Coordinates of C-alpha atoms in Angstrom, one line a residue:
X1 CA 55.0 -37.4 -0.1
X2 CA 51.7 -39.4 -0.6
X3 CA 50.5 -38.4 3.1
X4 CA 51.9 -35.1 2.7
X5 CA 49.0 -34.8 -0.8
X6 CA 46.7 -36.7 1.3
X7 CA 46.6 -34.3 4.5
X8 CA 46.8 -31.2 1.7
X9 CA 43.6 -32.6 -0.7
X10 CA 41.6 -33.7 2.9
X11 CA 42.1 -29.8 3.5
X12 CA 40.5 -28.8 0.6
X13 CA 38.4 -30.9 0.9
X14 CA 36.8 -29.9 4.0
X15 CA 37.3 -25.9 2.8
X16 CA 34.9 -26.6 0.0
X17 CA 32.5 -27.8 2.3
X18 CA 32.4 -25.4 4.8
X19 CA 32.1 -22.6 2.0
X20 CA 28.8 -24.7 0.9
X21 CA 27.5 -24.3 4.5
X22 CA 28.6 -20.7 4.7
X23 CA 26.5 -20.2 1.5
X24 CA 23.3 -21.7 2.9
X25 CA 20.0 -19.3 3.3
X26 CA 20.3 -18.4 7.0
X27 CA 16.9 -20.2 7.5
X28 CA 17.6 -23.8 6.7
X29 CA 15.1 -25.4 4.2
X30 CA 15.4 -28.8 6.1
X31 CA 14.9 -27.9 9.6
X32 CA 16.1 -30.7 12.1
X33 CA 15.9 -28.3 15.3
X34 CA 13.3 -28.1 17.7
X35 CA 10.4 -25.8 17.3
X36 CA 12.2 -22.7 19.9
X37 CA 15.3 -23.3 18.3
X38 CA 13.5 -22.8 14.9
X39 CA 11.3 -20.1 15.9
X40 CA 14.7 -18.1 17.4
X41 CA 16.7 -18.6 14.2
X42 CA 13.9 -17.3 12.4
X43 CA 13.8 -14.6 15.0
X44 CA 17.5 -13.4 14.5
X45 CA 17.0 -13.2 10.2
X46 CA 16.4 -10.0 8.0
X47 CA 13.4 -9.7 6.2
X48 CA 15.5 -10.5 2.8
X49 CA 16.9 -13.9 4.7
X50 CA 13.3 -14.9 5.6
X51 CA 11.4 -14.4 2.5
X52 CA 14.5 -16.5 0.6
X53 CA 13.3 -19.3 3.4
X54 CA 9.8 -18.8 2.7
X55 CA 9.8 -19.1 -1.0
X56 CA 11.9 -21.8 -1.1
X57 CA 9.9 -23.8 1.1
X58 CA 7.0 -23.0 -1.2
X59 CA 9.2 -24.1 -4.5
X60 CA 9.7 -27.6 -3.0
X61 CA 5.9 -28.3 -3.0
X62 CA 3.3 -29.0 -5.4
X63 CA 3.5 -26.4 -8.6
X64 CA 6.6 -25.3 -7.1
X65 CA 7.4 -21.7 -8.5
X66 CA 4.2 -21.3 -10.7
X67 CA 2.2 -21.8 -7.1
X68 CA 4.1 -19.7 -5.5
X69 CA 3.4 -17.0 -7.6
X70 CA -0.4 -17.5 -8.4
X71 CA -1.3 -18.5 -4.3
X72 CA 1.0 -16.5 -2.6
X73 CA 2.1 -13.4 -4.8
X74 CA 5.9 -14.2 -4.2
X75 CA 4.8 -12.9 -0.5
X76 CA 5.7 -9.7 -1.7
X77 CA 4.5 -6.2 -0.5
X78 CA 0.3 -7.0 1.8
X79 CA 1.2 -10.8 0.8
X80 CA 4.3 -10.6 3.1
X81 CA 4.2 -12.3 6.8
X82 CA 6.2 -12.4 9.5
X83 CA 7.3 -16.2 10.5
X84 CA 8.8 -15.5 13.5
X85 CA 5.0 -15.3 14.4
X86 CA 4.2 -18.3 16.3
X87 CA 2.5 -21.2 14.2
X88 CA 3.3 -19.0 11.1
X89 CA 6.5 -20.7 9.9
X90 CA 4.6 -24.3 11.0
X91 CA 2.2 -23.2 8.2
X92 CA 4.4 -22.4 5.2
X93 CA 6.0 -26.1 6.1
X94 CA 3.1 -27.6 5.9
X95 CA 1.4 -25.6 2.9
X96 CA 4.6 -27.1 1.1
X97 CA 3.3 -30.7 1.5
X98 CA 2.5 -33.6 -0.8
X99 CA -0.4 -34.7 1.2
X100 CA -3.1 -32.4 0.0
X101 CA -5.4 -31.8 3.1
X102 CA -2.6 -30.4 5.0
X103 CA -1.2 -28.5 2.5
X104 CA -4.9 -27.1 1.9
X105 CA -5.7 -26.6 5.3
X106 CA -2.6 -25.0 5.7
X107 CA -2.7 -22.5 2.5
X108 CA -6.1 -21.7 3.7
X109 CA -4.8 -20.9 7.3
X110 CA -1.9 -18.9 5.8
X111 CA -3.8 -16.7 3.4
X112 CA -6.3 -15.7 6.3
X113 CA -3.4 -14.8 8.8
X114 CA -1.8 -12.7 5.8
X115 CA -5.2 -10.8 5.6
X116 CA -4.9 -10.4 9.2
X117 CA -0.9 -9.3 9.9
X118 CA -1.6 -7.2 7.2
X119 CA -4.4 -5.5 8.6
X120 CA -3.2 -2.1 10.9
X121 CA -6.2 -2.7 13.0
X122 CA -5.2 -5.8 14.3
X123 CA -2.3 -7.6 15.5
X124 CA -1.4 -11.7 14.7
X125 CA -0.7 -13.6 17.4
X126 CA -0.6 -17.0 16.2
X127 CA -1.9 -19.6 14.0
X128 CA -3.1 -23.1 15.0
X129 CA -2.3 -22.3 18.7
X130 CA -3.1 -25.2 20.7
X131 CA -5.9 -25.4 23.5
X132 CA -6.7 -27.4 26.5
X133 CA -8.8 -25.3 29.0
X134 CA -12.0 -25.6 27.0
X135 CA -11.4 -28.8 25.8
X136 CA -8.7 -30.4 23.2
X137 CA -8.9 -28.0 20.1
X138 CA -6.6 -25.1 18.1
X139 CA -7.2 -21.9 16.7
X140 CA -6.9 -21.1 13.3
X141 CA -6.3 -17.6 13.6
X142 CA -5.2 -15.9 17.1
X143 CA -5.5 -12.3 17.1
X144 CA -5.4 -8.9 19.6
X145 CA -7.4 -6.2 18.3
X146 CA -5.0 -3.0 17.9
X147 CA -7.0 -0.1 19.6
X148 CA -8.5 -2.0 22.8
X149 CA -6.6 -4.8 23.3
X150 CA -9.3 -7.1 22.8
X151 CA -8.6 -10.5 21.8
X152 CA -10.2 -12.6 19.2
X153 CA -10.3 -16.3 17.3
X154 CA -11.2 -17.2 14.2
X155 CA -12.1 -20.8 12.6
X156 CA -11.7 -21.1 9.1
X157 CA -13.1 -23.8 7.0
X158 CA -13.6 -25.1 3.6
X159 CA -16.6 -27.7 3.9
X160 CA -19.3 -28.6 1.5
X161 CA -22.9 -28.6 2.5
X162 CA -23.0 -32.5 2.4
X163 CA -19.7 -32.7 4.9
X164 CA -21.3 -30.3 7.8
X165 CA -24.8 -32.3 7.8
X166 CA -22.5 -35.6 7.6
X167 CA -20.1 -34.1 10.4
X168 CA -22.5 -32.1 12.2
X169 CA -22.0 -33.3 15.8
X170 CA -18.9 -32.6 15.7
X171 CA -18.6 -29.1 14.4
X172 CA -21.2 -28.6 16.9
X173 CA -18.5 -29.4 19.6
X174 CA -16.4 -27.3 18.0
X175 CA -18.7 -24.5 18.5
X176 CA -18.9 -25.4 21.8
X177 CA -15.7 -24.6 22.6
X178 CA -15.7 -21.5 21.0
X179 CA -18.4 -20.7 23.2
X180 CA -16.8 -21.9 26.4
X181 CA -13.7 -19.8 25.1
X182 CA -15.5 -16.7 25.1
X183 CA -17.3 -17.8 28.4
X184 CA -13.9 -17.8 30.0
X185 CA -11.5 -15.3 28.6
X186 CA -13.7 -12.7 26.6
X187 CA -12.5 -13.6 23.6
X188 CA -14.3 -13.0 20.6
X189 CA -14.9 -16.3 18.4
X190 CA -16.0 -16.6 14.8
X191 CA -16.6 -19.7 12.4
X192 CA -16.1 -18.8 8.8
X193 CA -16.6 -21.2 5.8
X194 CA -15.2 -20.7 2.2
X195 CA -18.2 -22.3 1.2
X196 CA -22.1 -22.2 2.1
X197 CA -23.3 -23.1 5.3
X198 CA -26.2 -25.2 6.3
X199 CA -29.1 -23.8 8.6
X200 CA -28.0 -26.2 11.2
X201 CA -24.9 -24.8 11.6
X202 CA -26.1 -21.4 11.8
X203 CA -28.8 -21.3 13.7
X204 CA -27.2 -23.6 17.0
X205 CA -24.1 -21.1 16.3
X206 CA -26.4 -18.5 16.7
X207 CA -28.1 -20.3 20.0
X208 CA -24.1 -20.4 21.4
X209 CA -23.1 -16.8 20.6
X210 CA -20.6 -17.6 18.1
X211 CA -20.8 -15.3 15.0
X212 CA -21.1 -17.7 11.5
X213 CA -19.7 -16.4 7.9
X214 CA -20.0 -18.2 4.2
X215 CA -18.6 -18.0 1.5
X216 CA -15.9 -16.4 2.5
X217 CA -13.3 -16.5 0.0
X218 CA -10.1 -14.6 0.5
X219 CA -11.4 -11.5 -0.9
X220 CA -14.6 -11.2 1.2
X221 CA -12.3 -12.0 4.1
X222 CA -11.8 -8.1 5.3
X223 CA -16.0 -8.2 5.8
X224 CA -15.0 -10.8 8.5
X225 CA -12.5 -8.2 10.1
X226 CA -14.7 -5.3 9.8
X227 CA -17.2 -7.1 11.4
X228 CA -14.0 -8.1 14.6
X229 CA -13.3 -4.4 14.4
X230 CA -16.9 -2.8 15.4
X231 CA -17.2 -6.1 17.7
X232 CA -14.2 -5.3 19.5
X233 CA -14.6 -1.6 20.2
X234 CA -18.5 -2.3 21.2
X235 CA -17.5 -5.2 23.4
X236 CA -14.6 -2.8 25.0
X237 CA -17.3 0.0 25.4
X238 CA -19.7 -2.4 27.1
X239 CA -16.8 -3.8 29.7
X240 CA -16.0 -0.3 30.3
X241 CA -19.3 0.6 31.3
X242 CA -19.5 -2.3 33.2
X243 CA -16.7 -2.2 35.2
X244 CA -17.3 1.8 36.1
X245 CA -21.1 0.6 36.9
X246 CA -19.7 -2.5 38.8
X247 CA -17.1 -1.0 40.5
X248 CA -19.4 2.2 41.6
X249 CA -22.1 0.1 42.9
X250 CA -19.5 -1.7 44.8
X251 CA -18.5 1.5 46.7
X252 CA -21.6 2.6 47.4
X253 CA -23.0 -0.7 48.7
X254 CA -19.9 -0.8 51.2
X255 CA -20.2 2.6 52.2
X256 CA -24.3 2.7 53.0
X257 CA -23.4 -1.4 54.4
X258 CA -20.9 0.3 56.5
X259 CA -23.0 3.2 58.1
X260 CA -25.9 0.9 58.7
X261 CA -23.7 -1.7 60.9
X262 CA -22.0 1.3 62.8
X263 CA -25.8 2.0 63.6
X264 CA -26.7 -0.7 64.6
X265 CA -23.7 -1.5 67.2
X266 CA -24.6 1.8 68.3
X267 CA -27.5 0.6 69.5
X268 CA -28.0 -1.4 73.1
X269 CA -30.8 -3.7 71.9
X270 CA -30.1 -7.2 71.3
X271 CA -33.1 -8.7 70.0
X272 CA -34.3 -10.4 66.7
X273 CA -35.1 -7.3 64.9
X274 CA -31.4 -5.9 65.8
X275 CA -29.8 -9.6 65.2
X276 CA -31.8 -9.6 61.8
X277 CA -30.5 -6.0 60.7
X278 CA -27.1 -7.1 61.1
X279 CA -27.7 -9.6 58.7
X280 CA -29.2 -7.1 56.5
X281 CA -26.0 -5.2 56.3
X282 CA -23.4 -7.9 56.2
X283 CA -25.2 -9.2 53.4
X284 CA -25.3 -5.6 51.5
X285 CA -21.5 -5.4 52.7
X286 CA -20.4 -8.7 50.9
X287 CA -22.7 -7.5 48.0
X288 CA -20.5 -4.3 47.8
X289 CA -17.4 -6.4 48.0
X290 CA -17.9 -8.5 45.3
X291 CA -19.4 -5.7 43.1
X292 CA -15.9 -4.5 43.3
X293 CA -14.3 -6.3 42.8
X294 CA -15.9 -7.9 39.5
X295 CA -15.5 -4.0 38.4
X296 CA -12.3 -3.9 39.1
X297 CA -11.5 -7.3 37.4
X298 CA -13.6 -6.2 34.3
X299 CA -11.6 -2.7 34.0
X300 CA -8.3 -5.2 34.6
X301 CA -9.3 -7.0 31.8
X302 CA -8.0 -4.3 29.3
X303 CA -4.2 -4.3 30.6
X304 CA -3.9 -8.2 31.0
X305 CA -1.5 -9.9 28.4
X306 CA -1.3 -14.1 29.3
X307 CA -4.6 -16.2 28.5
X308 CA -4.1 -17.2 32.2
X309 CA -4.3 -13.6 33.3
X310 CA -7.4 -13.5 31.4
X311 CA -9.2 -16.4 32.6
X312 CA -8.7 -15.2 36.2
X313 CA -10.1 -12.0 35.6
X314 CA -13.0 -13.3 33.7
X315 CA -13.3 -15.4 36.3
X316 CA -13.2 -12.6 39.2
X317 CA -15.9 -10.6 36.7
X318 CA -18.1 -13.5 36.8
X319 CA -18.3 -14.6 40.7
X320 CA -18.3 -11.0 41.9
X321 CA -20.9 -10.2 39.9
X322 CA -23.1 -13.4 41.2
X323 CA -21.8 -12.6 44.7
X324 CA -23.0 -9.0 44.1
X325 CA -26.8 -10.0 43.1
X326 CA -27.0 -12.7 45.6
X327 CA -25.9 -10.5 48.4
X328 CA -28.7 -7.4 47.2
X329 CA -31.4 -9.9 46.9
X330 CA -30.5 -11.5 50.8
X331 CA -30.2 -7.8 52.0
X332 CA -33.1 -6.6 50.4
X333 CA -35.5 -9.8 51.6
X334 CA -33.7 -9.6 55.1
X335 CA -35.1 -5.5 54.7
X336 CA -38.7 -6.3 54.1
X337 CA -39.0 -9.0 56.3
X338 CA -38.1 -6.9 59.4
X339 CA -40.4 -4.0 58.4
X340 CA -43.1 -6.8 58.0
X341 CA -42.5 -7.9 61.3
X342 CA -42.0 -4.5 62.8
X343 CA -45.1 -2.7 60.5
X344 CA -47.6 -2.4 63.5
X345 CA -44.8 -0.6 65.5
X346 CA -43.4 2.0 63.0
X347 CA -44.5 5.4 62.1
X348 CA -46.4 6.8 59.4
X349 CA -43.6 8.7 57.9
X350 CA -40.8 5.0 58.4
X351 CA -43.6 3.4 56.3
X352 CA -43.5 5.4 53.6
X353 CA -39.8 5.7 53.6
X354 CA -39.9 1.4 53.7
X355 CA -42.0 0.9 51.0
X356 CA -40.4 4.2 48.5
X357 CA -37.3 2.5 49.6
X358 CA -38.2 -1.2 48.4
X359 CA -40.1 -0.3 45.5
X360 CA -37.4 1.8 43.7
X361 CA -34.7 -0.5 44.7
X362 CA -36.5 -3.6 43.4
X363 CA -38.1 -1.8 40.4
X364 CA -35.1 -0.3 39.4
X365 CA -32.8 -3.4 39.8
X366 CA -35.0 -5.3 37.3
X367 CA -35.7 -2.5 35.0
X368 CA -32.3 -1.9 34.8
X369 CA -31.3 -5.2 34.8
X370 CA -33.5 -5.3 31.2
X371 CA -32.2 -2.2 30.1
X372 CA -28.4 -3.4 30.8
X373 CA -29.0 -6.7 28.3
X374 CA -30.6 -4.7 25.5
X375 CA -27.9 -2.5 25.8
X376 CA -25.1 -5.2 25.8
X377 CA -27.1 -7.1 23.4
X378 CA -24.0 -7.2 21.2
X379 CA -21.7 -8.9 23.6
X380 CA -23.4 -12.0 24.1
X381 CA -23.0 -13.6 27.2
X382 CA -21.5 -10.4 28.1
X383 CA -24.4 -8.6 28.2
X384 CA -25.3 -10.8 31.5
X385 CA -22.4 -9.3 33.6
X386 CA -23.4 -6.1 32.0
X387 CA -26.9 -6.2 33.3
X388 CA -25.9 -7.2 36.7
X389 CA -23.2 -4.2 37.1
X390 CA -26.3 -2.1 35.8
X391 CA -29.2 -3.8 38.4
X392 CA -26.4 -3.4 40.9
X393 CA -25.6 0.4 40.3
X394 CA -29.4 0.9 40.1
X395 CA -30.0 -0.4 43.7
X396 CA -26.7 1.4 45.3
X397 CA -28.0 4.7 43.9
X398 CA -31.1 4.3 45.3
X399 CA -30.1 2.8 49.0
X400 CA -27.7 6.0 48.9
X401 CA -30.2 8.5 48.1
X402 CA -32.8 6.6 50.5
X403 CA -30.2 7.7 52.9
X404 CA -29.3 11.1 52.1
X405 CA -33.3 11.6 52.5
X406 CA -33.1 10.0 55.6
X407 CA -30.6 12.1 56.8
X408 CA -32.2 15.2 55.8
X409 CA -35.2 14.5 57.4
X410 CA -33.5 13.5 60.4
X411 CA -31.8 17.2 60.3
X412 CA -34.9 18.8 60.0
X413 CA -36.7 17.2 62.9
X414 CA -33.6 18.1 64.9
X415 CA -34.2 21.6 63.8
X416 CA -38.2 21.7 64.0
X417 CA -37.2 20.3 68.0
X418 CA -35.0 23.1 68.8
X419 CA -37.3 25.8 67.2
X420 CA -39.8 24.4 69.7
X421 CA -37.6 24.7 72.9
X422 CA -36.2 27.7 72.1
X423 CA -39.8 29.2 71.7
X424 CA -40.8 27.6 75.3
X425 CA -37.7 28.9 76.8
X426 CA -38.8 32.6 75.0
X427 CA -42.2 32.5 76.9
X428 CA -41.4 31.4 80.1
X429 CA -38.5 34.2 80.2
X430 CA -36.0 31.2 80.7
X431 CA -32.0 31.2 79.8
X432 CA -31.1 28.6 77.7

């Protein structure tokens, strides 16, 4: 009888306690997984089950419900986040700590993204995502613009004027970084500080092409995103135009390239002038190639979705582009030292045509060239691979039409030679 009570209250016993588990938020407030096993629970859970989680994490910190209410609004209605966003459930643990810089740095992080899921015209990404490529670092806030895809970072700080000039190296490294970042991905960077921010700072931010905002409390916050927003649609613009520019000069260059070295073989010479002409054209013809395909990489950009896929079409953008220029200027020096050499033996009307041909094309390439940075001003770095695609259009349009004038010469002195014949022929009464 005593085992028989034994076996029944054991029973109960273990009843009881799986109705206590059964009653548990879905999210667990003590979370002994591993971060994907976390992140997929979080994943699975309602919008009711994950704001029970988040709240409750909040009440076991510092101020407990009264913080949660004052900071964070009770997350309710634009104060509401997603934490099956990467980093984002990461930040509510920590903004529930005892040790007050992470639970600061945390909150602040938290807030910001907030702003940002919030926001329609952009989408959250991540928070503190970790970074090797450009050297060992995180971003604060990760985020893809809505209407072009565009991707941008953004550092946010909360450092007195006496901190930056005491830690001033190395917020200058991370502003390196950021620059690097951009350098190899496109993607937007800003460095925004709760508080005010030294001239320093500023300026050598400034010198790096990475944007700089103070006093940037959570209200003034949407300046900072209206400021991403007109960034991201002019930097889209500019790659745009780029990559048509690129991509058309590209063509062109391959197609004149192309017709020059079919003339060339054509020919039965085999001398330095001939052997320096094909050099001329191969050099135009890899010019055309890598115009291209940075073009082509720079259009890419839009559609790509991995950081990988964006480094190797930033990448692509940015050797193309130098293959591009390096090619013209070869092909172009190649050009004017064979009509040098040749000068004494051409006709009147093939120097004209050499030096109308070489002025334009050189003229134009660093005129546009200029005209291509001012332009893409806005972008940065960018506005280098803009210029280029520009310079590079400039000097395909003007080999092309060089050509087309060539060929319509070469059509009329066909025609002025059969007028002539056919009027001999007339006058000495002979058929043709």
């Amino acid at each position: 009888m005593k085992s028989i009570l034994l076996n029944i209250s054991a029973a109960l016993a273990f009843c009881l306690l799986a109705a206590q588990v059964a009653a548990q938020p879905a999210i667990p407030l003590s979370l002994p997984l591993t971060q994907r096993e976390q992140a997929t629970s979080i994943g699975a859970a309602t919008k009711s089950e994950k704001l029970n989680w988040m709240r409750s994490t909040i009440r076991q910190g510092p101020y407990g419900q009264a913080r949660l209410d004052r900071i964070f609004k009770n997350f309710e209605g634009e104060n509401f986040i997603d934490p099956k966003i990467p980093g984002v459930g990461q930040s509510i643990r920590m903004a529930a700590s005892y040790h007050p810089p992470h639970l600061k740095g945390a909150e602040r992080t938290l807030l910001y993204g907030i702003k940002i899921f919030n926001d329609s015209r952009f989408q959250l990404v991540e928070l503190d995502q970790r970074v090797t490529a450009s050297g060992r670092t995180d971003k604060d806030l990760f985020f893809r613009h809505t209407q072009t895809g565009q991707r941008g970072r953004i550092e946010v700080k909360n450092v007195q004027p006496a901190s930056q000039r005491a830690d001033l190296e190395r917020i200058k490294g991370q502003i390196d970084k950021m620059a690097a970042e951009y350098k190899r991905t496109g993607e937007l960077q800003a460095w925004a500080n709760r508080q005010e921010t030294i001239p320093a700072i500023k300026e050598y931010a400034r010198q790096k092409g990475v944007p700089t905002y103070e006093k940037t409390k959570q209200a003034e916050f949407t300046k900072v995103l209206d400021d991403f927003d007109r960034r991201s649609i002019v930097e889209a613009r500019v790659k745009l135009a780029g990559g048509a520019l690129s991509t058309g000069a590209g063509i062109a260059l391959l197609y004149t390239s192309t017709r020059g070295l079919l003339d060339v073989a054509q020919s039965d010479a085999n001398d330095l002038t001939t052997n320096l002409r094909i050099g001329e054209q191969s050099s135009l013809l890899a010019a055309g190639g890598g115009f291209t395909a940075s073009g082509l990489a720079q259009l890419g950009s839009k559609f790509a979705i991995t950081e990988s896929a964006f480094a190797k079409l930033g990448s692509i953008t940015k050797w193309g582009g130098r293959v591009g220029i390096v090619g013209v200027i070869l092909g172009e020096g190649i050009g004017i030292g064979v009509d040098y050499y040749n000068w004494d033996e051409m006709t009147a009307r093939q120097k004209a045509t050499s030096k109308v041909q070489h002025s334009v094309s050189i003229g134009g390439m660093i005129v546009a060239f200029g005209a291509g940075c001012l332009i893409g001003i806005e972008t940065g770095p960018g506005a280098l691979a803009f210029g280029a695609a520009a310079a590079g259009a400039t000097y395909a349009a003007a080999r092309v039409a060089t050509g087309m004038v060539e060929d319509s010469y070469n059509r009329l002195d066909d025609a002025q030679k059969e007028q002539v014949r056919t009027f001999i022929y007339q006058q000495h009464g002979v058929s043709q």
